[in-house]
Coordinates of C-alpha atoms and ligand atoms in Angstrom, one line a residue:
Chain A
X1 CA 211.2 128.6 165.7
X2 CA 211.2 131.2 168.5
X3 CA 214.0 133.5 167.7
X4 CA 216.9 134.3 165.3
X5 CA 220.1 136.2 165.9
X6 CA 222.8 137.1 163.5
X7 CA 224.7 139.6 161.4
X8 CA 222.9 141.4 158.6
X9 CA 223.5 141.2 154.9
X10 CA 221.7 144.2 153.5
X11 CA 220.4 144.6 149.9
X12 CA 218.2 147.1 148.1
X13 CA 214.8 147.0 146.4
X14 CA 213.5 144.4 143.9
X15 CA 216.0 141.6 144.7
X16 CA 214.8 139.1 142.2
X17 CA 215.0 135.4 142.1
X18 CA 217.5 135.5 139.2
X19 CA 220.1 137.1 141.4
X20 CA 219.2 135.0 144.4
X21 CA 219.9 131.9 142.4
X22 CA 220.6 132.3 138.7
X23 CA 218.9 129.9 136.3
X24 CA 222.2 128.5 135.1
X25 CA 222.3 126.7 138.5
X26 CA 218.8 125.3 138.3
X27 CA 219.8 122.0 136.8
X28 CA 220.2 121.0 140.5
X29 CA 217.7 121.1 143.4
X30 CA 220.3 120.1 146.0
X31 CA 220.1 122.7 148.8
X32 CA 223.9 122.7 149.5
X33 CA 224.7 123.1 145.8
X34 CA 222.2 126.0 145.5
X35 CA 223.6 127.6 148.7
X36 CA 227.0 127.6 147.1
X37 CA 225.7 130.0 144.4
X38 CA 223.3 132.0 146.5
X39 CA 223.3 135.8 145.6
X40 CA 226.2 135.3 143.3
X41 CA 225.1 137.8 140.6
X42 CA 224.6 140.6 143.1
X43 CA 227.1 139.7 145.9
X44 CA 229.7 137.1 144.7
X45 CA 231.2 137.0 148.2
X46 CA 228.0 136.1 150.0
X47 CA 228.4 132.4 149.9
X48 CA 231.9 132.6 151.5
X49 CA 230.9 135.3 154.0
X50 CA 227.6 134.1 155.4
X51 CA 227.5 132.5 158.8
X52 CA 224.9 130.2 160.4
X53 CA 222.1 132.4 161.8
X54 CA 222.8 135.5 159.7
X55 CA 219.9 137.6 158.6
X56 CA 219.1 139.1 155.2
X57 CA 217.5 142.5 155.1
X58 CA 216.0 143.7 151.8
X59 CA 213.9 146.6 150.5
X60 CA 210.7 146.5 148.5
X61 CA 209.4 143.5 146.5
X62 CA 212.1 141.1 147.8
X63 CA 212.0 137.8 145.8
X64 CA 210.2 139.1 142.7
X65 CA 210.5 137.2 139.5
X66 CA 210.2 133.5 139.0
X67 CA 208.4 131.0 141.1
X68 CA 211.5 129.0 141.7
X69 CA 211.5 127.6 145.3
X70 CA 215.2 127.2 144.7
X71 CA 215.5 130.8 145.9
X72 CA 214.2 130.5 149.5
X73 CA 215.9 127.0 149.6
X74 CA 219.2 128.5 148.6
X75 CA 218.9 131.2 151.3
X76 CA 217.8 128.8 154.0
X77 CA 220.5 126.3 153.1
X78 CA 223.1 129.2 153.4
X79 CA 222.3 129.2 157.1
X80 CA 220.2 132.4 157.0
X81 CA 217.8 132.4 159.9
X82 CA 215.4 135.1 158.8
X83 CA 214.7 137.5 155.9
X84 CA 213.4 140.9 156.7
X85 CA 212.1 143.2 153.9
X86 CA 209.8 146.2 153.4
X87 CA 207.6 144.0 151.2
X88 CA 207.9 140.6 149.6
X89 CA 206.8 139.3 146.2
X90 CA 203.9 137.0 146.8
X91 CA 205.2 133.8 145.4
X92 CA 208.4 134.1 147.3
X93 CA 206.4 134.9 150.4
X94 CA 204.4 131.7 150.1
X95 CA 207.4 129.6 149.1
X96 CA 209.3 130.8 152.1
X97 CA 206.5 129.9 154.5
X98 CA 205.9 126.6 152.8
X99 CA 209.5 125.5 153.2
X100 CA 209.9 127.0 156.7
X101 CA 212.1 130.0 156.1
X102 CA 210.9 132.7 158.5
X103 CA 210.3 136.1 156.8
X104 CA 209.0 139.3 158.3
X105 CA 207.7 142.5 156.6
X106 CA 208.8 145.7 158.2
X107 CA 209.4 148.8 156.1
X108 CA 210.9 150.6 159.1
X109 CA 213.4 147.9 160.0
X110 CA 214.2 147.6 156.3
X111 CA 215.1 151.3 156.1
X112 CA 217.0 151.6 159.4
X113 CA 219.0 148.4 159.7
X114 CA 222.5 148.7 158.2
X115 CA 224.7 146.1 156.6
X116 CA 226.8 144.3 159.2
X117 CA 224.5 145.2 162.2
X118 CA 223.8 142.5 164.8
X119 CA 220.1 141.8 164.8
X120 CA 217.8 139.7 167.0
X121 CA 214.2 138.6 166.0
X122 CA 211.5 137.3 168.3
X123 CA 209.0 135.6 166.1
X124 CA 206.3 135.2 168.8
X125 CA 205.9 139.0 169.2
X126 CA 207.2 140.1 165.8
X127 CA 209.9 142.2 167.5
X128 CA 213.1 143.0 165.5
X129 CA 215.9 144.4 167.7
X130 CA 219.0 146.0 166.1
X131 CA 221.6 145.3 168.8
X132 CA 224.2 147.4 167.2
X133 CA 222.1 150.6 167.3
X134 CA 219.7 149.7 170.1
X135 CA 216.7 150.4 167.9
X136 CA 213.6 148.2 168.0
X137 CA 210.9 147.5 165.3
X138 CA 207.7 145.7 165.3
X139 CA 206.6 143.5 162.4
X140 CA 203.2 141.8 162.0
X141 CA 203.5 138.5 163.7
X142 CA 202.4 135.6 161.5
X143 CA 198.6 135.2 161.0
X144 CA 197.0 132.2 162.5
X145 CA 196.9 130.0 159.4
X146 CA 200.6 130.5 158.7
X147 CA 201.4 129.7 162.3
X148 CA 199.5 126.4 161.8
X149 CA 201.6 125.6 158.8
X150 CA 204.9 126.5 160.5
X151 CA 204.0 124.7 163.7
X152 CA 203.2 121.5 161.8
X153 CA 206.7 121.8 160.2
X154 CA 205.6 123.1 156.8
X155 CA 202.7 122.9 154.4
X156 CA 203.1 119.2 153.6
X157 CA 203.3 118.1 157.2
X158 CA 200.2 120.2 158.0
X159 CA 198.4 118.5 155.1
X160 CA 199.2 115.1 156.5
X161 CA 198.0 116.1 159.9
X162 CA 194.6 117.1 158.4
X163 CA 194.3 113.9 156.4
Chain B
X1 CA 179.3 144.3 148.4
X2 CA 179.9 142.9 145.0
X3 CA 182.8 140.7 144.0
X4 CA 185.4 141.0 141.3
X5 CA 185.6 138.3 138.6
X6 CA 188.6 136.7 140.4
X7 CA 186.8 136.7 143.8
X8 CA 183.8 135.0 142.2
X9 CA 185.8 132.2 140.8
X10 CA 187.7 131.8 144.1
X11 CA 184.4 131.8 146.2
X12 CA 182.9 129.1 144.0
X13 CA 186.1 127.0 144.2
X14 CA 186.1 127.4 148.0
X15 CA 182.4 126.4 148.2
X16 CA 181.6 129.8 149.7
X17 CA 178.7 132.2 148.7
X18 CA 181.0 135.2 149.2
X19 CA 184.6 136.1 149.8
X20 CA 186.3 139.3 150.7
X21 CA 189.8 140.7 149.9
X22 CA 192.2 139.5 152.6
X23 CA 190.2 136.4 153.5
X24 CA 192.1 133.1 153.7
X25 CA 190.4 130.3 151.8
X26 CA 191.1 126.8 150.8
X27 CA 190.1 126.3 147.2
X28 CA 189.5 123.3 144.9
X29 CA 191.8 123.2 141.9
X30 CA 191.0 122.3 138.3
X31 CA 194.6 122.0 137.0
X32 CA 198.0 121.7 138.6
X33 CA 201.0 122.4 136.5
X34 CA 204.8 121.8 136.8
X35 CA 207.8 121.8 134.4
X36 CA 211.1 120.1 134.2
X37 CA 212.7 122.6 136.7
X38 CA 210.0 122.9 139.3
X39 CA 208.5 119.4 138.9
X40 CA 211.5 117.4 140.3
X41 CA 211.5 119.6 143.5
X42 CA 207.8 118.9 143.9
X43 CA 208.2 115.2 143.2
X44 CA 211.0 114.9 145.7
X45 CA 208.8 116.5 148.3
X46 CA 205.9 114.3 147.3
X47 CA 208.0 111.2 147.9
X48 CA 209.5 112.5 151.1
X49 CA 206.0 113.2 152.5
X50 CA 205.0 109.7 151.6
X51 CA 201.9 110.5 149.5
X52 CA 200.8 107.3 147.7
X53 CA 198.6 108.9 145.1
X54 CA 197.7 112.0 143.2
X55 CA 194.3 113.6 143.6
X56 CA 193.3 113.3 139.9
X57 CA 195.6 112.1 137.1
X58 CA 193.6 114.0 134.5
X59 CA 194.1 117.3 136.4
X60 CA 197.9 117.4 136.5
X61 CA 200.2 118.7 133.7
X62 CA 203.9 118.0 133.5
X63 CA 205.5 119.9 130.6
X64 CA 209.2 119.4 129.8
X65 CA 210.1 122.8 128.3
X66 CA 212.9 124.7 130.1
X67 CA 215.9 122.6 129.2
X68 CA 214.4 120.3 126.6
X69 CA 215.8 118.6 124.5
X70 CA 218.1 118.2 127.5
X71 CA 221.1 120.5 127.5
X72 CA 223.2 118.4 129.9
X73 CA 223.2 115.4 132.1
X74 CA 221.6 117.1 135.1
X75 CA 218.7 118.4 132.9
X76 CA 218.3 114.9 131.6
X77 CA 218.0 113.6 135.2
X78 CA 215.4 116.2 136.0
X79 CA 213.2 115.1 133.0
X80 CA 213.8 111.5 134.0
X81 CA 212.4 112.2 137.4
X82 CA 209.3 113.7 135.9
X83 CA 208.9 111.0 133.3
X84 CA 209.1 108.3 136.0
X85 CA 206.5 110.1 138.2
X86 CA 204.2 110.6 135.2
X87 CA 204.4 106.9 134.3
X88 CA 203.9 105.8 137.9
X89 CA 200.6 107.7 138.4
X90 CA 199.5 107.6 134.8
X91 CA 199.5 111.4 134.5
X92 CA 197.4 112.3 131.4
X93 CA 199.1 115.5 130.5
X94 CA 202.7 114.7 130.4
X95 CA 204.5 116.3 127.5
X96 CA 208.0 115.3 126.6
X97 CA 210.4 116.2 123.7
X98 CA 208.5 115.7 120.5
X99 CA 205.0 116.7 121.9
X100 CA 206.0 119.4 124.3
X101 CA 205.7 123.1 123.8
X102 CA 206.3 126.0 126.2
X103 CA 203.8 125.3 128.9
X104 CA 201.9 128.5 128.8
X105 CA 201.4 128.3 125.1
X106 CA 200.7 124.6 125.2
X107 CA 198.0 124.4 127.8
X108 CA 195.5 126.9 126.3
X109 CA 196.3 125.5 122.8
X110 CA 195.4 122.0 123.9
X111 CA 192.3 123.1 125.8
X112 CA 193.8 121.8 129.1
X113 CA 192.7 125.1 130.8
X114 CA 189.4 126.8 130.3
X115 CA 187.2 129.7 131.4
X116 CA 186.1 129.8 135.0
X117 CA 188.7 127.2 136.2
X118 CA 191.1 127.6 139.1
X119 CA 194.7 126.7 138.1
X120 CA 198.0 126.7 139.9
X121 CA 201.4 126.1 138.3
X122 CA 204.9 126.0 139.7
X123 CA 205.9 128.6 137.2
X124 CA 205.3 132.3 137.7
X125 CA 203.9 132.9 134.3
X126 CA 201.0 130.5 135.0
X127 CA 199.0 133.8 135.2
X128 CA 198.8 133.6 131.4
X129 CA 195.5 131.6 131.4
X130 CA 193.6 134.6 132.9
X131 CA 193.3 135.5 129.2
X132 CA 190.6 132.8 129.0
X133 CA 188.7 134.1 132.0
X134 CA 190.3 131.6 134.4
X135 CA 191.8 132.2 137.9
X136 CA 195.4 131.2 137.3
X137 CA 198.5 131.9 139.4
X138 CA 202.0 130.8 140.0
X139 CA 203.1 129.0 143.1
X140 CA 206.2 127.2 144.4
X141 CA 207.1 123.6 144.4
X142 CA 205.7 122.8 147.9
X143 CA 202.3 124.3 147.0
X144 CA 202.5 122.3 143.8
X145 CA 203.2 119.1 145.7
X146 CA 200.3 119.7 148.1
X147 CA 198.1 120.5 145.1
X148 CA 199.0 117.3 143.3
X149 CA 198.3 115.3 146.4
X150 CA 195.1 117.0 147.6
X151 CA 193.7 119.1 144.7
X152 CA 193.5 122.0 147.0
X153 CA 195.5 125.2 147.7
X154 CA 195.3 128.0 150.2
X155 CA 194.9 131.6 149.0
X156 CA 194.6 135.0 150.4
X157 CA 191.7 136.5 148.4
X158 CA 193.2 139.4 146.4
X159 CA 191.9 142.9 146.0
X160 CA 192.0 144.2 142.4
X161 CA 193.1 146.9 140.1
X162 CA 190.8 147.6 137.1
X163 CA 192.2 148.4 133.6
X164 CA 189.6 149.9 131.3
X165 CA 190.8 149.5 127.8
X166 CA 189.2 151.7 125.1
X167 CA 189.8 152.2 121.4
X168 CA 191.9 150.2 118.9
X169 CA 195.6 149.6 118.7
X170 CA 197.3 151.4 115.8
X171 CA 199.4 149.4 113.3
X172 CA 202.7 147.9 114.7
X173 CA 201.2 148.0 118.3
X174 CA 200.3 144.7 119.9
X175 CA 199.4 143.1 123.2
X176 CA 203.1 143.2 124.2
X177 CA 203.1 147.0 123.9
X178 CA 199.9 147.2 126.0
X179 CA 201.3 145.3 128.9
X180 CA 204.8 146.9 128.7
X181 CA 203.0 150.3 128.8
X182 CA 201.0 149.2 131.8
X183 CA 204.1 147.9 133.7
X184 CA 205.9 151.1 132.9
X185 CA 203.0 153.0 134.3
X186 CA 202.4 151.1 137.6
X187 CA 205.9 149.6 138.2
X188 CA 207.1 146.1 138.9
X189 CA 205.3 146.0 142.3
X190 CA 202.4 148.2 141.2
X191 CA 199.9 145.3 141.5
X192 CA 201.7 143.4 144.3
X193 CA 199.4 140.6 145.7
X194 CA 196.5 142.0 143.6
X195 CA 194.4 141.0 140.6
X196 CA 194.6 142.9 137.4
X197 CA 191.2 142.8 135.9
X198 CA 190.8 144.1 132.3
X199 CA 187.6 145.5 130.9
X200 CA 186.3 148.0 128.5
X201 CA 185.1 148.1 124.9
X202 CA 188.7 148.0 123.6
X203 CA 188.9 144.4 124.6
X204 CA 186.9 143.3 121.6
X205 CA 189.8 144.6 119.5
X206 CA 192.3 142.3 121.2
X207 CA 192.9 138.8 119.8
X208 CA 193.3 135.8 122.1
X209 CA 197.1 135.9 121.4
X210 CA 197.2 139.6 122.5
X211 CA 195.3 138.7 125.7
X212 CA 197.6 135.8 126.5
X213 CA 200.6 138.0 126.1
X214 CA 199.0 140.7 128.4
X215 CA 198.1 138.2 131.2
X216 CA 201.4 136.5 130.8
X217 CA 203.2 139.6 132.1
X218 CA 200.8 140.4 134.9
X219 CA 203.4 138.8 137.3
X220 CA 205.9 141.4 136.0
X221 CA 203.8 144.0 137.8
X222 CA 203.8 141.8 140.9
X223 CA 200.2 140.7 140.4
X224 CA 198.7 137.5 141.7
X225 CA 196.7 137.1 138.5
X226 CA 195.5 138.9 135.4
X227 CA 192.1 138.2 134.0
X228 CA 189.9 139.1 131.0
X229 CA 186.1 138.8 130.7
X230 CA 184.8 136.0 128.6
X231 CA 183.4 137.0 125.2
X232 CA 182.9 135.6 121.7
X233 CA 186.6 135.7 121.0
X234 CA 187.2 133.5 124.1
X235 CA 184.4 131.1 123.1
X236 CA 185.6 130.9 119.6
X237 CA 189.1 130.1 120.8
X238 CA 188.0 127.3 123.1
X239 CA 185.7 125.8 120.5
X240 CA 187.3 122.5 119.3
X241 CA 189.9 122.7 122.1
X242 CA 187.9 122.4 125.3
X243 CA 185.5 119.4 125.3
X244 CA 184.2 119.7 128.9
X245 CA 181.6 122.1 130.3
X246 CA 183.1 125.3 131.5
X247 CA 181.7 128.2 133.4
X248 CA 181.7 131.9 132.6
X249 CA 182.1 134.4 135.4
X250 CA 181.8 138.2 135.3
X251 CA 182.5 140.9 137.9
X252 CA 179.6 142.2 139.8
X253 CA 178.6 145.8 138.8
X254 CA 179.3 147.0 142.3
X255 CA 182.6 145.1 142.7
X256 CA 185.2 147.1 144.6
X257 CA 188.5 148.0 142.9
X258 CA 191.4 149.8 144.6
X259 CA 192.0 151.8 141.5
X260 CA 190.8 152.1 137.9
X261 CA 193.2 153.0 135.1
X262 CA 191.8 154.0 131.7
X263 CA 194.0 153.3 128.7
X264 CA 193.1 154.5 125.2
X265 CA 194.7 151.8 123.0
X266 CA 194.8 154.1 120.0
X267 CA 197.4 156.3 121.7
X268 CA 199.9 153.6 122.4
X269 CA 203.3 153.4 120.7
X270 CA 205.6 150.4 120.2
X271 CA 207.2 150.1 123.6
X272 CA 210.6 148.8 124.8
X273 CA 211.7 147.9 128.3
X274 CA 215.3 148.8 129.0
X275 CA 217.6 146.9 131.3
X276 CA 217.3 145.7 134.1
X277 CA 213.6 145.9 135.0
X278 CA 210.4 145.5 132.9
X279 CA 209.2 148.8 134.3
X280 CA 212.0 150.8 132.6
X281 CA 209.9 151.4 129.5
X282 CA 210.4 153.8 126.7
X283 CA 208.4 154.3 123.6
X284 CA 210.1 153.3 120.4
X285 CA 210.8 157.0 119.6
X286 CA 213.0 157.2 122.7
X287 CA 214.5 153.8 122.3
X288 CA 215.8 153.8 118.7
X289 CA 219.4 153.4 117.9
X290 CA 220.7 151.1 120.6
X291 CA 223.2 148.7 118.9
X292 CA 222.5 145.1 119.5
X293 CA 224.2 141.7 119.2
X294 CA 221.3 139.3 119.3
X295 CA 217.5 139.1 118.7
X296 CA 215.3 136.4 120.3
X297 CA 211.7 135.9 119.0
X298 CA 209.7 133.4 121.0
X299 CA 208.8 132.4 124.6
X300 CA 205.6 132.0 126.5
X301 CA 205.0 135.7 126.0
X302 CA 205.4 136.0 122.2
X303 CA 206.0 132.6 120.6
X304 CA 202.5 132.1 119.2
X305 CA 201.5 131.9 115.6
X306 CA 200.4 135.6 115.4
X307 CA 203.9 136.5 116.8
X308 CA 205.6 134.3 114.2
X309 CA 203.5 135.9 111.4
X310 CA 204.2 139.4 112.6
X311 CA 207.9 138.8 112.6
X312 CA 207.8 137.0 109.3
X313 CA 205.9 139.9 107.7
X314 CA 208.8 142.2 108.5
X315 CA 211.6 139.8 107.7
X316 CA 210.2 138.7 104.4
X317 CA 212.5 139.5 101.6
X318 CA 215.0 141.1 104.0
X319 CA 218.1 139.9 105.7
X320 CA 219.3 140.3 109.3
X321 CA 222.1 142.9 109.8
X322 CA 225.7 141.6 109.5
X323 CA 227.3 140.5 112.7
X324 CA 224.2 139.8 114.8
X325 CA 222.4 136.5 115.7
X326 CA 218.7 136.1 115.3
X327 CA 217.0 133.2 117.1
X328 CA 213.4 132.3 116.3
X329 CA 211.6 129.7 118.5
X330 CA 207.9 128.8 117.8
X331 CA 206.4 128.0 121.2
X332 CA 204.7 124.6 120.4
X333 CA 205.0 121.8 118.0
X334 CA 201.7 122.8 116.3
X335 CA 202.9 126.4 115.9
X336 CA 206.1 125.1 114.5
X337 CA 204.2 123.0 112.0
X338 CA 201.9 125.9 111.1
X339 CA 205.0 128.0 110.5
X340 CA 206.3 125.4 108.0
X341 CA 202.9 125.2 106.2
X342 CA 202.7 129.0 105.9
X343 CA 206.3 129.2 104.6
X344 CA 207.4 131.3 107.6
X345 CA 210.3 129.1 108.4
X346 CA 211.6 129.7 104.8
X347 CA 211.4 133.4 105.4
X348 CA 213.2 133.2 108.7
X349 CA 216.0 131.0 107.4
X350 CA 216.4 133.1 104.2
X351 CA 216.7 136.1 106.5
X352 CA 219.6 134.4 108.3
X353 CA 217.8 133.4 111.4
X354 CA 218.3 130.3 113.6
X355 CA 215.0 128.4 114.0
X356 CA 214.6 126.0 116.8
X357 CA 212.2 123.3 118.1
X358 CA 210.2 124.6 121.0
X359 CA 212.1 125.4 124.2
X360 CA 212.4 128.0 126.9
X361 CA 216.2 127.9 126.2
X362 CA 217.5 131.5 125.9
X363 CA 214.6 133.2 127.8
X364 CA 216.0 132.2 131.1
X365 CA 219.6 132.0 130.1
X366 CA 219.5 128.3 130.0
X367 CA 221.0 127.5 126.6
X368 CA 220.4 128.1 122.9
X369 CA 221.5 131.8 122.8
X370 CA 223.4 132.7 125.9
X371 CA 224.8 136.3 125.9
X372 CA 228.5 137.0 126.4
X373 CA 230.0 139.8 128.4
X374 CA 228.5 143.2 127.5
X375 CA 226.3 141.9 124.7
X376 CA 222.9 143.4 124.1
X377 CA 219.8 141.5 123.0
X378 CA 216.3 142.6 121.9
X379 CA 214.0 139.9 123.1
X380 CA 210.3 139.2 122.9
X381 CA 210.5 137.5 126.3
X382 CA 209.3 138.9 129.6
X383 CA 212.2 139.5 131.9
X384 CA 215.3 141.7 131.6
X385 CA 216.8 141.2 135.0
X386 CA 220.6 141.3 135.5
X387 CA 222.1 138.1 134.0
X388 CA 218.8 136.8 132.8
X389 CA 220.1 135.7 129.4
X390 CA 223.7 135.2 130.2
X391 CA 226.7 137.2 131.4
X392 CA 226.0 139.5 134.3
X393 CA 227.1 142.5 132.2
X394 CA 224.8 141.6 129.3
X395 CA 221.6 143.5 128.6
X396 CA 218.1 142.5 127.6
X397 CA 215.7 144.9 125.9
X398 CA 212.1 143.6 125.9
X399 CA 209.9 144.3 122.9
X400 CA 207.2 143.0 120.6
X401 CA 207.9 140.6 117.7
X402 CA 207.5 143.5 115.2
X403 CA 210.1 145.7 117.0
X404 CA 212.4 142.7 117.5
X405 CA 212.2 141.7 113.8
X406 CA 212.8 145.3 112.6
X407 CA 215.8 145.6 114.9
X408 CA 217.2 142.3 113.5
X409 CA 217.2 143.9 110.0
X410 CA 219.1 147.0 111.1
X411 CA 221.2 145.7 114.0
X412 CA 219.9 148.4 116.3
X413 CA 216.6 149.1 118.1
X414 CA 214.3 150.1 115.3
X415 CA 210.7 150.9 114.7
X416 CA 209.0 148.7 112.2
X417 CA 207.5 151.9 110.8
X418 CA 210.9 153.0 109.7
X419 CA 211.8 150.1 107.4
Ligands
LIG501 S1 209.5 131.0 128.1 FE1 210.7 132.0 129.7 S2 209.2 132.9 131.0 FE2 208.1 131.5 129.7 S3 208.0 129.6 130.9 FE3 209.8 129.5 129.7 S4 211.5 130.3 130.9 FE4 209.5 130.9 131.9

C-alpha cells in the first residue's frame, strides 16, 4: 500500500451504511455479491461504472449508521483503492483499517475535489493530488499503531504476529 | 487532571493508572457480542486466521435476532454458521430461536452485562449497556474476531460531552423523547468519536428502560459510547440478574468535558424525527397530521416491557385506523410472556395489531413489515435513513411508543394528549 490513483466518485455528507450496502443484501457476506449492490440506494449506476483503482470522496461523517463491516468490504471489493472524506464515522473508520481499505480524512480535499476528477494519493506522506485541477492536499498520515496493523496485513494478522 | 467515567473504566481495563483523551490503549474485554448478521463474517475471519480457541467461552454472546426465525435460505445458513461455531467452542451465551431476544434488550435482561464492564459488540447499538454504567461500544466483525480470540481490543480514549439532566419528564414524555431531543440539538455527528456522559439530579427520575433507550441511540449522534452513573435504580435492576461481583465507577470531580449541555426534562415535548436523519426532529406540535401507512412498536430501542405497557395503555379499548398496519414486537421472550400475563397481547390484537415473536425484522428492512413505494411509517426504532425499512421512496418517522400508538389510532402522526 504506497499509492492509489483513479477517477473520483463524489458523494455528500452523512453517507450511511444503509446506502453503502442496504440491509436487504446482508444475507450474504460474499465480497463480490456485496460489491454488486454497493451504493445502490444512492447511486444505482455505481456498480456498473466503477473501475479498478477508483477513489470515493465523501463529505462529513462518511459511513455513519450500522457497524456492518459489509460496507467497507463492499467498497473494497468494488475495486475502490481509497476513500477520502472530511470526517468518518468511528466504527466505519476502524472497520476500514481492520480490513485494509485505506481511508484518509481531509476536509479541504473533500470540498475541492469534483466528481470525475483524476486523483492520486501517496499514503506515506498523506498527500492527495487532484491531477485534473493540479491542486494538492495534505491529510494526516496514519498514526503509528494503524501503520503497524496495515503493515501486518490487517488486525488479525497483526494479532498473530504478537502471539 | 481527572478522568471521565468512561476513561476510568478504560484505564482499569488497560491496566493503567491513568489515560488521556486521544491515547491509544489495548483493553481487556468482559463481553464480546455478535449477531446472526455480523457473527458469520467474524467466524469466517476466525477460521481463515486459523485461531484454534476462544479466549473465554463464558464471555462471548451470539444472539440470533436479525432474521430469526429465518426469513430465507441464506439467513438460515448464517444462523447455521453461528450455531456450529457456538457448539464447537461451547459458547455459554448462544441464543437461538425460542430463547433469543433482540440482543440489546436480552443482554441486560439476563445479567450478561453489568456496571463497570468493558463490552464490544459487532452491532452499532452495543452502546445500549452504558445505561448500566458500563463502557460499551459497537465494532466491526474483524474487531469482534480479534476480541473472541484474544479478549482484547484497541481503543482511542475518547473525550466527552456532558449532559446534565434536571427536573422530571411530563406525562407522555419518555426516554425516547429525551434522546431524540438531544440528537436534534447536537446533530448526527454532534458527538463523533466522543463519550456522552449523563449526570444531574434528573437522572433519578429516569427508569432503567428510559436509560437503556437513551444510551441505545448515542450512536445516532455519532458517539463512541453513552454512559449513566450507577445509582439505586441500577443496583435494583441488576439484583437477581447479575450474580458476579461488579464494579461501580464515577467521573472525577475535575474530569474534563469538551462541553456541558443542561436539559430541563420538564420542558420536553413528545418528539418525532422526520426522514431521513434522526437529527431532523420536531416536537409533536409541529409534527401532527402526517398521514401514515404503518406503525412499528418494538426494537432494541423501544421493545421493553415499559414500552409495551405504554403502547397498550393508549390502545386499550381503541382500534387502529382503517387501512393501516400496526406491528408490535416485544423484544425478548420474557417480555413477550410478561405481555401475555398482563393481558397486553389481548389489547394489541383487539386493537387490530400484528404481534410477533422477538425479531429485529422490520427495523432494518429485513422482513416482517417492509414498506412499499412512497409509504410512511411511524416507528419506535432508531434509524430513519433512506430505504431503512423498505422501498427507497418510503419514509420512517421515529417516535416514542406513546406517539406511535396514538398515531396508530388516528392513522396520522398524533399526540397521545389529543386522544
Ligand atoms: S432492533 Fe434494529 S437497531 Fe436494534 S439491533 Fe435489531 S436491527 Fe439493530
